Amino acid sequence: MTSKISSTKLLKEAIKRNSAFGVLLLVIYFCYYPIGGMLLLRSVENFRDTEQMTRELKMFGVDNPFLFVLTFGIALLLGIVMFAYLHSREKLDFYHSIPVRREKYFLIQCAAGVLLWLVPFVGNLLLFLLACAGRGVDVTAGATMGTTLCGGLLKGILAHAACFLLVYFMTTLAMMLTGKIFAAIAVMAVFCGYVPAIRLLIEVMMEYFFATYPTTVNLSESVTAQCTPVYTYIRVCGDLMEGKFPMDLLLALVLISMLVIGLCLWLYRKRGSEKAGKSMAFTGFARVLKFMLVVPASLTSALTLYALSENSLLWGIVGWILGILLVGSIIEFVYCMDIREVLQDKKQIALSAAVSLAILSVFVFDLTGYDSWLPAKTEVTSMELQNEFYHETVQRRVYSDHVTGTGTHIYESLYTESYEGVYETSDIDAVYDLIEHSEHFQKDAGSGADEQEQSWEYWQNYTNIGVTYHMNDGTQKKRSYEVSKENMKKYFAMIWESEKYRKAMYPILDVNPKDILTIQVARTDYYNPFFGGAVVETAETQQGTEGVQSAEEKAEEEAMVEEAIEMEESVVLEPKEPLTESEMEEMVRTFQTELQNEKFDSAYSGGDYAINIIYRSGNTVYGEEYTLKDSFKETLGLLQKYGYQMDAE
């Protein structure tokens, strides 16, 4: 029997019952938007750049990580608060006694939770927008609607709403599947982290058991690592901060949310009141969840003891047995709350043990042939090589270029990026000669990773070569091979000394010497000697343009120049006279020639001095730092010729 109680009245009652949470959200958003926004406006209202001001206000309004964390937390809590009645038999009996269809009541609860978040969020955001307009900010300024403050905030509302619905409905599903709050939180943790955790476990096992597995794989780029609500929040927030609007992702989130709420509605029809108070409301889901947790837990336990025992397979098996029994018993006890029932489900224990043992065998015995895989040369289009040991990882700095009123350039180091060059070649035979003489493919040596002790002494004689196979079908396969230094000298030296390889590893070889701005030299026993930037006086400095500046501006710039010079002179060696443009060009050409013609035998050598070459490329100022090896005799000779105190400590 159903009554004619209006949905609006039921919705109002649902909101009223949870009004305390709504008031709390109202206070939180009021403190953030109107109050915090007014404080922000005091600091940005003097911005001359309207675009920069709009960007700062949008960042505060919707495009910042704090707000996305807040949205995630509110969605999680609201999902628990709005459907906590599912875990109480008394409340379930009461609400189900109301002459309203269960499905209708459930959907009204869903809508009430959404409104409890949406109204305080949007309402206070509108107050913030009005405050901006009241302080003289042009909220409609922009080339397009999307670049205006109004458009940016509207996009942010849509993005937060899509993210909120995903977590809110997933929490609702967790509450539906369970009968206790702690069980619902655990299920929600599985929803958020299970897939990335499995991917991470696979990566770690491959690294331990496969000798040719490359350890440079980026987990964040894996599709499976992205299958989590946490990642979607990070992705949406990142896109908004970069000025992008991920419409495709947001539509996918809304679609997934609708599917989840549809599943919740279907389960709600089947869920009996007697399920309240039990850890799991559906026996089938409980069995599946236990299997999904026990299998990876047993593998993790096996891998942990395997690693702690220095790769003892026996201890790995002990860990596997402990994982099966201990984790399975704990989960069963949580389900039943009866110690006598923990080992009753012997069929599932056997199934979990069989599956996890099969997976473990795949890795231990390489049943997939991962390590033995070597494609035919005709299947490969080109190959990439990476080896950090046989070339310097170039420390390339990005500098700001501040020009004072007197023409002095102050190059301030903003950040450092490590340039790890990649060499791609179509000379398949040369690379295959190197691979076939790696430890893994040596018939009398076997896999270095399996049979050699991975000690410091071992790596004195061996090194890793990273190889990327570009296959004819457009795919890429990555492998890593251990090669003795003796075989590196035989089969890698020719590649290492080639012009194409050198240019791929050292970007300075493609720099035009005429683009050089300045050169710095320091001893290598200083840590990060070039972090302080550089000061370059140009011809305009001597001519002077003091009349353009006020006395205050001139004093500030003089202090800036003095500070930069003091920082630079603390570790950087100076010539007797500043280098002319022609001298710098000669220095760079000489260094480029010696770097290009460097022999493989000098790969191990070091040097007492380092050189930092600062140049302009397009609109960006870069600086590249290299060690001046003892074999670079002509470059070292020029430094002495130009008056550098090369014996200075």
Short mmCIF file of N, CA, C and O in Angstrom, two decimals, residues 189-203 219 222-231:
data_model
loop_
_atom_site.label_atom_id
_atom_site.label_comp_id
_atom_site.label_asym_id
_atom_site.label_seq_id
_atom_site.Cartn_x
_atom_site.Cartn_y
_atom_site.Cartn_z
N ALA A 189 37.29 1.60 0.85
CA ALA A 189 38.74 1.61 0.66
C ALA A 189 39.13 0.66 -0.46
O ALA A 189 40.04 0.95 -1.26
N VAL A 190 38.43 -0.48 -0.55
CA VAL A 190 38.69 -1.43 -1.64
C VAL A 190 38.31 -0.80 -2.98
O VAL A 190 39.06 -0.90 -3.97
N PHE A 191 37.16 -0.13 -3.03
CA PHE A 191 36.75 0.55 -4.26
C PHE A 191 37.80 1.56 -4.73
O PHE A 191 38.07 1.69 -5.92
N CYS A 192 38.37 2.28 -3.79
CA CYS A 192 39.30 3.37 -4.13
C CYS A 192 40.71 2.88 -4.45
O CYS A 192 41.40 3.47 -5.28
N GLY A 193 41.14 1.81 -3.79
CA GLY A 193 42.55 1.45 -3.92
C GLY A 193 42.87 0.06 -4.41
O GLY A 193 44.05 -0.26 -4.60
N TYR A 194 41.86 -0.77 -4.68
CA TYR A 194 42.15 -2.16 -5.02
C TYR A 194 42.91 -2.30 -6.33
O TYR A 194 43.96 -2.96 -6.40
N VAL A 195 42.39 -1.68 -7.37
CA VAL A 195 43.01 -1.85 -8.70
C VAL A 195 44.45 -1.32 -8.72
O VAL A 195 45.36 -2.01 -9.18
N PRO A 196 44.73 -0.09 -8.23
CA PRO A 196 46.12 0.35 -8.20
C PRO A 196 47.02 -0.53 -7.33
O PRO A 196 48.19 -0.73 -7.66
N ALA A 197 46.47 -1.04 -6.22
CA ALA A 197 47.27 -1.90 -5.36
C ALA A 197 47.65 -3.20 -6.07
O ALA A 197 48.79 -3.68 -5.95
N ILE A 198 46.72 -3.77 -6.83
CA ILE A 198 47.01 -4.98 -7.59
C ILE A 198 48.08 -4.70 -8.64
O ILE A 198 49.01 -5.48 -8.85
N ARG A 199 47.93 -3.56 -9.31
CA ARG A 199 48.93 -3.18 -10.32
C ARG A 199 50.31 -3.02 -9.70
O ARG A 199 51.31 -3.47 -10.25
N LEU A 200 50.37 -2.39 -8.54
CA LEU A 200 51.65 -2.20 -7.85
C LEU A 200 52.24 -3.55 -7.44
O LEU A 200 53.46 -3.77 -7.58
N LEU A 201 51.40 -4.46 -6.96
CA LEU A 201 51.88 -5.79 -6.58
C LEU A 201 52.48 -6.52 -7.78
O LEU A 201 53.55 -7.15 -7.68
N ILE A 202 51.81 -6.44 -8.91
CA ILE A 202 52.32 -7.08 -10.13
C ILE A 202 53.67 -6.49 -10.53
O ILE A 202 54.61 -7.22 -10.88
N GLU A 203 53.77 -5.17 -10.45
CA GLU A 203 55.02 -4.51 -10.83
C GLU A 203 56.17 -4.96 -9.92
O GLU A 203 57.27 -5.23 -10.38
N LEU A 219 54.24 3.94 -12.99
CA LEU A 219 52.94 3.37 -12.61
C LEU A 219 51.79 4.34 -12.85
O LEU A 219 50.67 3.94 -13.13
N SER A 222 49.96 3.99 -16.06
CA SER A 222 49.21 2.76 -16.31
C SER A 222 47.72 3.03 -16.26
O SER A 222 47.22 3.75 -15.41
N VAL A 223 46.98 2.44 -17.20
CA VAL A 223 45.52 2.61 -17.24
C VAL A 223 44.89 2.05 -15.98
O VAL A 223 43.97 2.64 -15.40
N THR A 224 45.40 0.92 -15.48
CA THR A 224 44.82 0.31 -14.29
C THR A 224 45.03 1.18 -13.06
O THR A 224 44.19 1.20 -12.16
N ALA A 225 46.16 1.91 -13.01
CA ALA A 225 46.41 2.78 -11.86
C ALA A 225 45.45 3.96 -11.85
O ALA A 225 45.26 4.61 -10.83
N GLN A 226 44.82 4.24 -13.00
CA GLN A 226 43.91 5.37 -13.10
C GLN A 226 42.47 4.98 -12.78
O GLN A 226 41.60 5.85 -12.75
N CYS A 227 42.22 3.69 -12.56
CA CYS A 227 40.86 3.22 -12.30
C CYS A 227 40.54 3.35 -10.82
O CYS A 227 40.33 2.36 -10.11
N THR A 228 40.50 4.56 -10.33
CA THR A 228 40.20 4.81 -8.93
C THR A 228 39.64 6.21 -8.80
O THR A 228 40.06 7.13 -9.52
N PRO A 229 38.68 6.42 -7.89
CA PRO A 229 38.14 7.77 -7.69
C PRO A 229 39.20 8.78 -7.31
O PRO A 229 39.12 9.95 -7.67
N VAL A 230 40.20 8.35 -6.55
CA VAL A 230 41.26 9.27 -6.13
C VAL A 230 41.98 9.83 -7.35
O VAL A 230 42.24 11.04 -7.44
N TYR A 231 42.29 8.96 -8.31
CA TYR A 231 43.00 9.44 -9.50
C TYR A 231 42.12 10.39 -10.31
O TYR A 231 42.61 11.39 -10.85
#
